[in-house]
Tab-separated table of C-alpha atoms and ligand atoms in Angstrom:
chain	number	residue	atom	x	y	z
A	27	MET	CA	16.910	45.153	3.814
A	28	ASN	CA	14.291	44.105	0.939
A	29	THR	CA	12.134	41.072	1.614
A	30	GLY	CA	10.317	40.859	-1.442
A	31	SER	CA	7.722	43.933	-1.986
A	32	THR	CA	8.827	45.087	1.831
A	33	THR	CA	11.065	46.876	2.973
A	34	LEU	CA	12.464	46.898	6.286
A	35	ARG	CA	14.404	49.730	7.925
A	36	ALA	CA	16.052	48.665	11.417
A	37	LEU	CA	15.956	51.840	13.634
A	38	PRO	CA	18.985	52.567	15.833
A	39	LYS	CA	19.478	51.556	19.918
A	40	GLY	CA	16.536	53.114	21.118
A	41	PHE	CA	15.175	54.494	19.286
A	42	LEU	CA	11.179	56.141	20.838
A	43	PHE	CA	8.902	55.891	18.740
A	44	GLY	CA	4.983	56.154	20.188
A	45	ALA	CA	2.503	59.076	19.822
A	46	SER	CA	1.888	62.034	21.277
A	47	THR	CA	-0.731	64.754	23.340
A	48	SER	CA	-1.494	67.868	25.656
A	49	ALA	CA	-2.563	68.282	28.258
A	50	HIS	CA	-5.282	70.817	27.152
A	51	GLN	CA	-6.425	68.636	24.789
A	52	ILE	CA	-6.962	65.393	25.382
A	53	GLU	CA	-7.250	65.826	29.581
A	54	GLY	CA	-11.020	68.136	29.978
A	55	ASN	CA	-11.788	70.888	32.063
A	56	ASN	CA	-8.190	72.521	32.118
A	57	LEU	CA	-10.928	74.904	34.473
A	58	ALA	CA	-7.769	76.976	35.349
A	59	SER	CA	-6.783	77.823	31.726
A	60	ASP	CA	-6.323	81.116	28.850
A	61	PHE	CA	-7.589	78.754	26.771
A	62	TRP	CA	-10.622	77.661	28.293
A	63	HIS	CA	-11.252	80.944	28.924
A	64	TYR	CA	-11.275	81.924	25.294
A	65	GLU	CA	-13.233	78.772	24.896
A	66	ASN	CA	-15.827	79.698	27.091
A	67	LEU	CA	-15.735	83.390	26.620
A	68	VAL	CA	-19.871	84.346	25.062
A	69	ASP	CA	-18.884	85.426	21.669
A	70	SER	CA	-16.385	83.081	21.971
A	71	ARG	CA	-14.553	83.030	18.272
A	72	LEU	CA	-13.812	79.007	18.489
A	73	PRO	CA	-16.983	76.614	17.806
A	74	GLU	CA	-16.969	73.878	20.170
A	75	ARG	CA	-15.102	74.184	23.715
A	76	SER	CA	-13.317	71.115	24.765
A	77	GLY	CA	-15.036	69.876	27.564
A	78	ASP	CA	-14.037	67.321	28.682
A	79	ALA	CA	-11.969	66.759	25.838
A	80	CYS	CA	-11.024	63.057	26.083
A	81	ASP	CA	-11.584	62.593	29.503
A	82	SER	CA	-7.753	61.514	30.088
A	83	TYR	CA	-7.380	63.620	33.792
A	84	ASN	CA	-8.826	60.567	34.645
A	85	ARG	CA	-8.053	58.087	31.838
A	86	TRP	CA	-4.553	58.291	31.311
A	87	ARG	CA	-3.848	54.728	32.571
A	88	GLU	CA	-6.216	53.787	30.146
A	89	ASP	CA	-4.608	55.630	27.370
A	90	MET	CA	-0.758	54.464	28.137
A	91	ASP	CA	-1.867	50.811	29.109
A	92	LEU	CA	-3.412	50.934	25.548
A	93	LEU	CA	-0.058	52.907	23.700
A	94	ALA	CA	2.175	50.022	25.627
A	95	GLU	CA	0.343	46.867	23.951
A	96	LEU	CA	0.011	48.342	21.053
A	97	GLY	CA	3.861	48.146	21.305
A	98	PHE	CA	4.653	51.314	20.868
A	99	ASN	CA	7.658	51.992	23.977
A	100	ALA	CA	7.282	56.259	24.433
A	101	TYR	CA	4.936	58.393	25.330
A	102	ARG	CA	4.578	61.958	25.247
A	103	PHE	CA	2.223	64.492	26.938
A	104	GLY	CA	1.556	67.897	28.902
A	105	ILE	CA	2.098	68.393	32.081
A	106	GLU	CA	-0.502	71.524	32.648
A	107	TRP	CA	1.313	74.485	34.553
A	108	ALA	CA	-2.907	75.577	35.391
A	109	ARG	CA	-3.453	72.943	37.702
A	110	ILE	CA	-0.638	72.550	39.371
A	111	GLU	CA	-0.632	76.764	39.477
A	112	PRO	CA	-3.771	77.491	39.401
A	113	GLU	CA	-3.820	80.997	41.348
A	114	ALA	CA	-0.509	82.992	40.462
A	115	GLY	CA	2.292	81.400	43.991
A	116	ARG	CA	-0.043	78.639	44.896
A	117	VAL	CA	0.779	75.190	43.701
A	118	SER	CA	-1.563	72.197	44.548
A	119	ALA	CA	0.626	69.573	45.966
A	120	ALA	CA	-2.071	66.732	44.843
A	121	GLN	CA	-1.396	67.985	41.099
A	122	VAL	CA	2.068	67.396	41.216
A	123	GLN	CA	1.392	64.324	43.102
A	124	HIS	CA	-0.777	63.714	40.034
A	125	TYR	CA	1.791	64.040	36.974
A	126	LYS	CA	4.236	62.333	39.171
A	127	ARG	CA	2.432	59.429	39.105
A	128	MET	CA	1.789	60.243	35.311
A	129	VAL	CA	5.797	59.755	34.938
A	130	ASP	CA	6.434	56.619	37.336
A	131	TYR	CA	3.402	54.639	35.586
A	132	ALA	CA	4.697	55.079	31.917
A	133	HIS	CA	8.018	53.900	32.902
A	134	SER	CA	6.160	50.484	34.756
A	135	VAL	CA	4.477	49.817	31.394
A	136	GLY	CA	6.964	50.103	28.982
A	137	LEU	CA	6.310	54.075	27.878
A	138	GLU	CA	9.635	56.361	27.567
A	139	PRO	CA	8.283	59.987	28.718
A	140	VAL	CA	8.918	62.382	26.652
A	141	LEU	CA	7.231	65.970	28.959
A	142	THR	CA	5.775	68.912	27.819
A	143	LEU	CA	6.110	71.143	29.997
A	144	HIS	CA	3.816	73.950	28.073
A	145	HIS	CA	2.475	73.334	24.539
A	146	PHE	CA	-0.365	76.891	24.207
A	147	SER	CA	-2.490	76.837	27.058
A	148	SER	CA	-0.881	78.992	29.651
A	149	PRO	CA	-2.249	79.636	33.993
A	150	ARG	CA	-4.454	82.989	33.005
A	151	TRP	CA	-3.441	84.373	35.718
A	152	PHE	CA	0.048	84.128	34.021
A	153	THR	CA	-1.895	85.646	30.737
A	154	GLN	CA	-3.487	88.872	32.878
A	155	LEU	CA	0.021	89.669	33.771
A	156	GLY	CA	0.444	90.488	30.226
A	157	GLY	CA	1.378	86.374	29.723
A	158	TRP	CA	4.632	85.943	27.502
A	159	GLY	CA	4.851	89.758	26.440
A	160	ASN	CA	6.648	90.345	29.843
A	161	VAL	CA	9.852	90.034	29.761
A	162	GLU	CA	9.303	89.641	33.557
A	163	ASN	CA	7.323	86.884	33.727
A	164	ILE	CA	10.478	84.471	32.800
A	165	ASP	CA	10.792	84.378	36.247
A	166	ARG	CA	7.815	82.761	36.464
A	167	PHE	CA	7.963	80.169	34.186
A	168	LEU	CA	11.294	79.059	36.213
A	169	ASP	CA	9.244	79.741	39.767
A	170	TYR	CA	7.328	76.764	37.668
A	171	LEU	CA	10.541	74.796	36.755
A	172	ASP	CA	10.997	74.828	40.650
A	173	VAL	CA	7.664	73.330	40.798
A	174	ILE	CA	7.532	70.205	39.067
A	175	ALA	CA	11.061	69.068	40.311
A	176	PRO	CA	9.941	65.812	41.537
A	177	ILE	CA	7.869	65.731	38.298
A	178	LEU	CA	11.023	65.989	36.359
A	179	GLY	CA	13.197	63.506	38.901
A	180	ASP	CA	16.399	62.416	38.520
A	181	GLY	CA	16.209	60.658	35.419
A	182	ASP	CA	17.538	60.823	32.243
A	183	GLY	CA	14.116	61.627	30.608
A	184	ALA	CA	13.031	64.468	27.948
A	185	VAL	CA	11.373	66.859	28.019
A	186	VAL	CA	9.822	69.733	25.906
A	187	THR	CA	10.395	73.258	27.738
A	188	ILE	CA	7.473	74.607	24.907
A	189	ASN	CA	5.665	73.255	21.825
A	190	GLU	CA	5.763	75.492	19.004
A	191	PRO	CA	7.381	78.227	20.154
A	192	ASN	CA	6.170	80.189	16.901
A	193	ILE	CA	2.677	79.258	16.532
A	194	LEU	CA	2.450	80.351	21.146
A	195	ALA	CA	3.571	83.702	19.283
A	196	ILE	CA	1.313	84.682	16.814
A	197	MET	CA	-1.404	82.130	18.656
A	198	THR	CA	-0.833	84.920	21.856
A	199	HIS	CA	-0.867	87.577	18.942
A	200	ALA	CA	-4.408	86.531	17.856
A	201	PHE	CA	-6.327	85.694	21.074
A	202	THR	CA	-4.898	89.426	22.444
A	203	GLY	CA	-6.536	90.880	19.364
A	204	ALA	CA	-3.805	92.268	18.167
A	205	GLY	CA	-3.001	90.089	15.458
A	206	GLY	CA	-4.269	87.440	12.959
A	207	SER	CA	-6.439	85.067	12.727
A	208	VAL	CA	-5.249	81.290	14.077
A	209	GLY	CA	-7.089	79.229	11.191
A	210	ALA	CA	-5.089	81.946	9.062
A	211	LEU	CA	-3.064	78.595	7.022
A	212	GLY	CA	-4.226	78.491	3.559
A	213	GLY	CA	-2.873	82.012	3.097
A	214	GLY	CA	0.416	80.966	5.326
A	215	LEU	CA	0.801	82.010	8.140
A	216	PRO	CA	0.393	85.200	9.098
A	217	ALA	CA	3.551	87.140	11.212
A	218	VAL	CA	5.066	85.733	14.806
A	219	ASP	CA	4.431	89.101	17.439
A	220	GLN	CA	8.767	89.848	17.803
A	221	ALA	CA	8.834	91.023	21.305
A	222	ILE	CA	6.883	87.797	22.567
A	223	ALA	CA	8.897	85.611	20.548
A	224	ASP	CA	12.229	87.495	22.346
A	225	VAL	CA	10.770	86.531	25.099
A	226	LEU	CA	10.390	82.786	23.798
A	227	ILE	CA	13.579	82.453	23.081
A	228	THR	CA	15.004	83.666	26.175
A	229	ALA	CA	12.749	81.962	29.293
A	230	HIS	CA	13.739	79.201	26.772
A	231	ASP	CA	17.565	79.415	26.348
A	232	ALA	CA	16.823	80.738	30.937
A	233	ALA	CA	14.844	77.049	31.281
A	234	ARG	CA	17.019	75.174	29.417
A	235	GLN	CA	19.922	75.942	32.035
A	236	ARG	CA	18.098	75.854	35.427
A	237	LEU	CA	17.013	71.788	34.066
A	238	GLN	CA	20.379	71.234	33.131
A	239	ARG	CA	21.754	72.152	36.458
A	240	ASP	CA	18.689	70.728	38.471
A	241	HIS	CA	18.330	67.756	36.809
A	242	PRO	CA	21.847	67.104	34.570
A	243	ARG	CA	20.723	63.866	33.547
A	244	LEU	CA	17.780	65.313	32.138
A	245	HIS	CA	17.196	65.867	28.025
A	246	VAL	CA	15.866	68.501	27.148
A	247	GLY	CA	14.531	71.044	23.904
A	248	TRP	CA	11.743	72.634	22.558
A	249	SER	CA	9.807	70.994	19.740
A	250	VAL	CA	9.220	73.666	16.166
A	251	ALA	CA	6.865	73.610	14.083
A	252	ASN	CA	7.820	73.485	10.744
A	253	GLN	CA	6.816	74.961	7.803
A	254	VAL	CA	8.402	73.310	4.950
A	255	VAL	CA	8.781	76.524	3.181
A	256	GLN	CA	9.008	75.390	-0.380
A	257	TYR	CA	9.249	78.133	-3.775
A	258	VAL	CA	8.679	78.628	-7.431
A	259	ASP	CA	10.135	81.437	-9.558
A	260	GLY	CA	10.236	84.955	-7.911
A	261	GLY	CA	9.430	83.586	-4.907
A	262	ARG	CA	13.099	82.093	-3.052
A	263	ASP	CA	12.904	86.090	-0.744
A	264	ASN	CA	9.031	85.407	-0.422
A	265	ALA	CA	10.205	82.741	0.725
A	266	LEU	CA	12.951	83.111	3.249
A	267	GLN	CA	11.956	86.090	4.814
A	268	TYR	CA	8.661	83.220	5.665
A	269	ARG	CA	10.954	80.859	7.108
A	270	GLU	CA	13.883	83.499	8.879
A	271	ASN	CA	10.265	85.309	10.996
A	272	ARG	CA	8.060	82.164	11.412
A	273	GLU	CA	10.998	78.723	12.186
A	274	ASP	CA	13.860	80.023	11.473
A	275	GLN	CA	14.804	81.571	14.786
A	276	PHE	CA	13.043	79.114	16.804
A	277	LEU	CA	15.938	76.654	15.358
A	278	ARG	CA	18.060	78.983	15.580
A	279	ALA	CA	17.652	79.040	19.533
A	280	SER	CA	18.191	75.383	19.859
A	281	ARG	CA	22.020	74.774	18.341
A	282	GLN	CA	22.620	74.531	22.832
A	283	ASP	CA	19.878	71.931	23.044
A	284	ASP	CA	20.192	68.112	23.753
A	285	PHE	CA	17.449	68.131	21.481
A	286	VAL	CA	14.906	69.176	18.956
A	287	GLY	CA	11.269	68.123	18.401
A	288	VAL	CA	10.541	68.573	14.537
A	289	GLN	CA	6.494	69.186	13.318
A	290	ALA	CA	6.016	68.733	9.897
A	291	TYR	CA	2.716	67.895	8.726
A	292	THR	CA	2.747	69.470	4.875
A	293	ARG	CA	4.410	72.972	3.300
A	294	THR	CA	4.472	75.993	1.682
A	295	VAL	CA	4.727	77.166	-1.287
A	296	PHE	CA	5.522	81.054	-2.062
A	297	ASP	CA	5.357	82.432	-5.289
A	298	ALA	CA	6.891	85.975	-6.239
A	299	ALA	CA	3.564	87.379	-5.116
A	300	GLY	CA	3.280	85.472	-1.772
A	301	VAL	CA	1.529	81.987	-0.512
A	302	LEU	CA	0.430	79.890	-3.937
A	303	ALA	CA	-2.289	77.953	-2.856
A	304	PRO	CA	-1.959	74.253	-3.679
A	305	PRO	CA	-3.978	73.328	-7.341
A	306	SER	CA	-7.605	72.065	-7.025
A	307	THR	CA	-6.661	69.315	-7.789
A	308	VAL	CA	-4.365	68.382	-4.799
A	309	ASP	CA	-6.217	65.934	-2.074
A	310	ARG	CA	-6.535	68.289	1.136
A	311	THR	CA	-6.937	67.199	5.053
A	312	LEU	CA	-9.287	67.587	7.211
A	313	THR	CA	-7.678	71.457	8.477
A	314	GLY	CA	-7.473	71.590	4.912
A	315	TRP	CA	-3.479	72.085	4.593
A	316	GLU	CA	-2.141	70.328	1.873
A	317	TYR	CA	-2.356	66.120	1.794
A	318	TYR	CA	2.040	66.516	1.343
A	319	PRO	CA	3.770	63.264	3.178
A	320	GLU	CA	6.781	65.037	2.019
A	321	ALA	CA	7.242	67.306	4.833
A	322	LEU	CA	8.091	65.284	7.031
A	323	GLY	CA	12.324	64.201	5.731
A	324	GLU	CA	12.053	67.918	4.032
A	325	ALA	CA	11.447	69.309	7.944
A	326	VAL	CA	13.771	67.230	9.751
A	327	ARG	CA	16.522	67.732	6.894
A	328	HIS	CA	15.813	71.993	7.398
A	329	THR	CA	16.006	71.306	10.538
A	330	ASN	CA	19.981	69.864	11.178
A	331	GLU	CA	21.049	71.735	8.912
A	332	VAL	CA	19.816	74.825	10.817
A	333	THR	CA	20.896	73.544	14.236
A	334	GLY	CA	23.936	72.695	12.848
A	335	GLY	CA	23.116	69.592	14.168
A	336	THR	CA	21.205	68.831	17.252
A	337	PRO	CA	19.401	65.430	17.937
A	338	ILE	CA	16.241	64.747	16.180
A	339	LEU	CA	12.651	64.479	17.724
A	340	VAL	CA	10.237	64.216	15.545
A	341	THR	CA	7.767	65.707	17.848
A	342	GLU	CA	4.431	65.126	15.923
A	343	ASN	CA	3.460	64.380	12.805
A	344	GLY	CA	0.464	63.434	11.659
A	345	ILE	CA	-2.801	63.610	9.612
A	346	ALA	CA	-6.135	65.119	10.272
A	347	THR	CA	-8.388	62.555	8.077
A	348	THR	CA	-11.730	60.024	8.743
A	349	ASP	CA	-10.186	57.541	6.117
A	350	ASP	CA	-7.988	54.888	8.556
A	351	GLN	CA	-6.298	53.694	5.291
A	352	GLN	CA	-5.539	57.382	4.088
A	353	ARG	CA	-3.687	57.681	7.374
A	354	ILE	CA	-1.507	54.697	7.108
A	355	ALA	CA	-0.856	55.524	3.601
A	356	TYR	CA	0.245	58.897	4.825
A	357	THR	CA	2.798	58.045	7.144
A	358	THR	CA	4.007	54.898	5.069
A	359	ALA	CA	5.531	58.269	3.027
A	360	ALA	CA	5.837	60.110	6.144
A	361	LEU	CA	8.423	57.555	7.461
A	362	ALA	CA	10.436	56.860	4.468
A	363	GLY	CA	11.047	60.279	3.955
A	364	LEU	CA	12.651	60.369	7.426
A	365	ALA	CA	14.412	57.040	6.903
A	366	GLY	CA	16.161	58.836	3.353
A	367	ALA	CA	16.827	61.369	6.338
A	368	MET	CA	18.631	59.368	8.948
A	369	ASP	CA	20.261	57.353	5.574
A	370	GLN	CA	21.956	60.879	4.958
A	371	GLY	CA	23.683	61.082	8.485
A	372	ILE	CA	21.197	63.329	10.323
A	373	ASP	CA	20.504	62.189	14.050
A	374	VAL	CA	17.305	61.085	14.481
A	375	ARG	CA	16.479	59.862	18.440
A	376	GLY	CA	12.739	58.767	17.548
A	377	TYR	CA	9.300	59.223	16.148
A	378	LEU	CA	6.159	59.917	17.984
A	379	HIS	CA	3.037	60.048	15.608
A	380	TRP	CA	0.280	62.994	16.564
A	381	SER	CA	-2.372	61.705	17.929
A	382	ALA	CA	-2.799	58.753	20.080
A	383	LEU	CA	-6.380	60.498	20.548
A	384	ASP	CA	-8.752	61.552	18.390
A	385	ASN	CA	-8.660	64.629	21.164
A	386	TYR	CA	-9.735	68.278	20.926
A	387	GLU	CA	-7.962	70.619	17.732
A	388	TRP	CA	-8.074	73.841	19.313
A	389	GLY	CA	-12.223	75.224	19.196
A	390	ARG	CA	-12.710	72.147	17.155
A	391	PHE	CA	-13.328	68.292	17.348
A	392	ALA	CA	-14.122	67.125	13.913
A	393	PRO	CA	-10.802	66.744	12.798
A	394	THR	CA	-9.798	63.374	13.639
A	395	PHE	CA	-5.430	62.799	14.250
A	396	GLY	CA	-5.869	59.472	16.584
A	397	LEU	CA	-4.654	56.445	16.184
A	398	ILE	CA	-7.225	55.692	18.841
A	399	GLU	CA	-11.251	56.808	17.580
A	400	VAL	CA	-12.449	57.491	21.689
A	401	GLU	CA	-15.984	58.016	21.991
A	402	ARG	CA	-17.816	61.240	22.110
A	403	ASN	CA	-20.137	60.746	24.865
A	404	THR	CA	-18.491	57.422	26.966
A	405	PHE	CA	-15.024	58.011	25.626
A	406	ALA	CA	-14.439	54.447	25.375
A	407	ARG	CA	-11.417	54.067	23.570
A	408	SER	CA	-11.234	52.199	20.014
A	409	PRO	CA	-7.764	51.443	18.198
A	410	LYS	CA	-7.436	52.095	14.756
A	411	PRO	CA	-6.215	49.503	12.266
A	412	SER	CA	-3.263	52.691	12.258
A	413	ALA	CA	-2.397	51.957	15.389
A	414	ARG	CA	-2.191	48.652	15.416
A	415	TRP	CA	0.183	49.193	12.010
A	416	LEU	CA	2.077	51.359	13.759
A	417	GLY	CA	2.486	49.810	16.918
A	418	ALA	CA	3.514	46.627	14.409
A	419	MET	CA	6.535	49.104	13.642
A	420	ALA	CA	7.718	50.297	17.143
A	421	ARG	CA	7.340	46.640	18.887
A	422	GLU	CA	10.069	45.448	16.478
A	423	GLN	CA	11.843	48.255	16.090
A	424	VAL	CA	11.516	48.739	11.501
A	425	PHE	CA	9.739	51.075	9.754
A	426	ARG	CA	7.963	49.499	7.250
A	427	SER	CA	7.626	50.424	3.871
B	505	LIG	C1	0.324	70.818	18.046
B	505	LIG	C2	-0.578	70.597	17.984
B	505	LIG	C3	-1.857	69.973	17.474
B	505	LIG	C4	-1.322	70.284	15.787
B	505	LIG	C5	-2.492	69.482	14.510
B	505	LIG	C6	0.897	71.010	16.212
B	505	LIG	O1	0.789	72.475	15.610
B	505	LIG	O2	1.408	71.076	18.690
B	505	LIG	O3	-1.336	70.910	19.328
B	505	LIG	O4	-3.060	69.707	16.994
B	505	LIG	O5	-0.308	71.068	15.187
B	505	LIG	O6	-2.744	71.127	14.045
């Protein structure tokens, strides 16, 4: 509907409209995890440690209350395996109850929980046993799924088994010292470690089967970091090879899923020589990525093509900026792209903005992606104008541009 200068697009019934976080990035003091260990090494390559992060381990009710009051109907958050099983086989019943309380509370305030079971960080013991590089560890992940059964319950919620397996297969490689550096985005991502990718794909497949067996109403998927690969003259072969390795093999693994999570922020362009740096005139965000809000619509189209129509949930999209008006402009354009893809008939079930909070961006706090500002010493939360703007659309179940 076009009302003067404003275009309103009504969303399909049941559309999930919310925001996303991950456990390690917001909870704080995730002591038994491998990432905490890397951060705190004397010669850590990371400039900042997560420390108390957003203190959401204690303040999760406040986070959910805020999101619900802002108008959202969904919240993607993570459960942290390193808290639930801090030593191999030693399960904390109290932590299982903690996350179960979170799921129950989300429902009680009108937020549909979208649960991430693994988001980059693993228990340190798991990594010491070879992590995702060890095929025998798949059984340990399946044991973890059994342990968290009370959190998943018998409802019809959505779970993301593993967040961005394609980035995880690069990160794990980089952190074990075997591969490139995690921050090498400017020149494109390093190649995935194929042995790790194979284990992740098998683990996801096994996890889906286990979860569908034990929680038949649950919607199971995983979320893939879309690189929105493009090419100019002579760059086609480079582009397609890159995309197959960093993205498509993981998208194909979603063909049997109930949904696939799309995560898109920017694009990667190739010429005959490799990755083409954006021209110096182009705006870059605080992560150094090209400002390219069209990425979302294009990622959704590509995902749909590769999976052959697995329903899509946008599990992450957003911008690291200190200029909240720029966040609104970026998101307006991203949602226009998403609406375009939906108009073509692509089955999109929801949009979850990254991120609910200014959080720990895997080594630094400076790239602020949040709709809600978090004061670093008091942890006071202040919704930004973008939070109210996006929340209002969520309440009305429309995209407005
Ligand atoms: C990850 C998040 C991260 C975000 C922005 C995604 O790669 O899932 O953990 O904070 O992008 O970099």
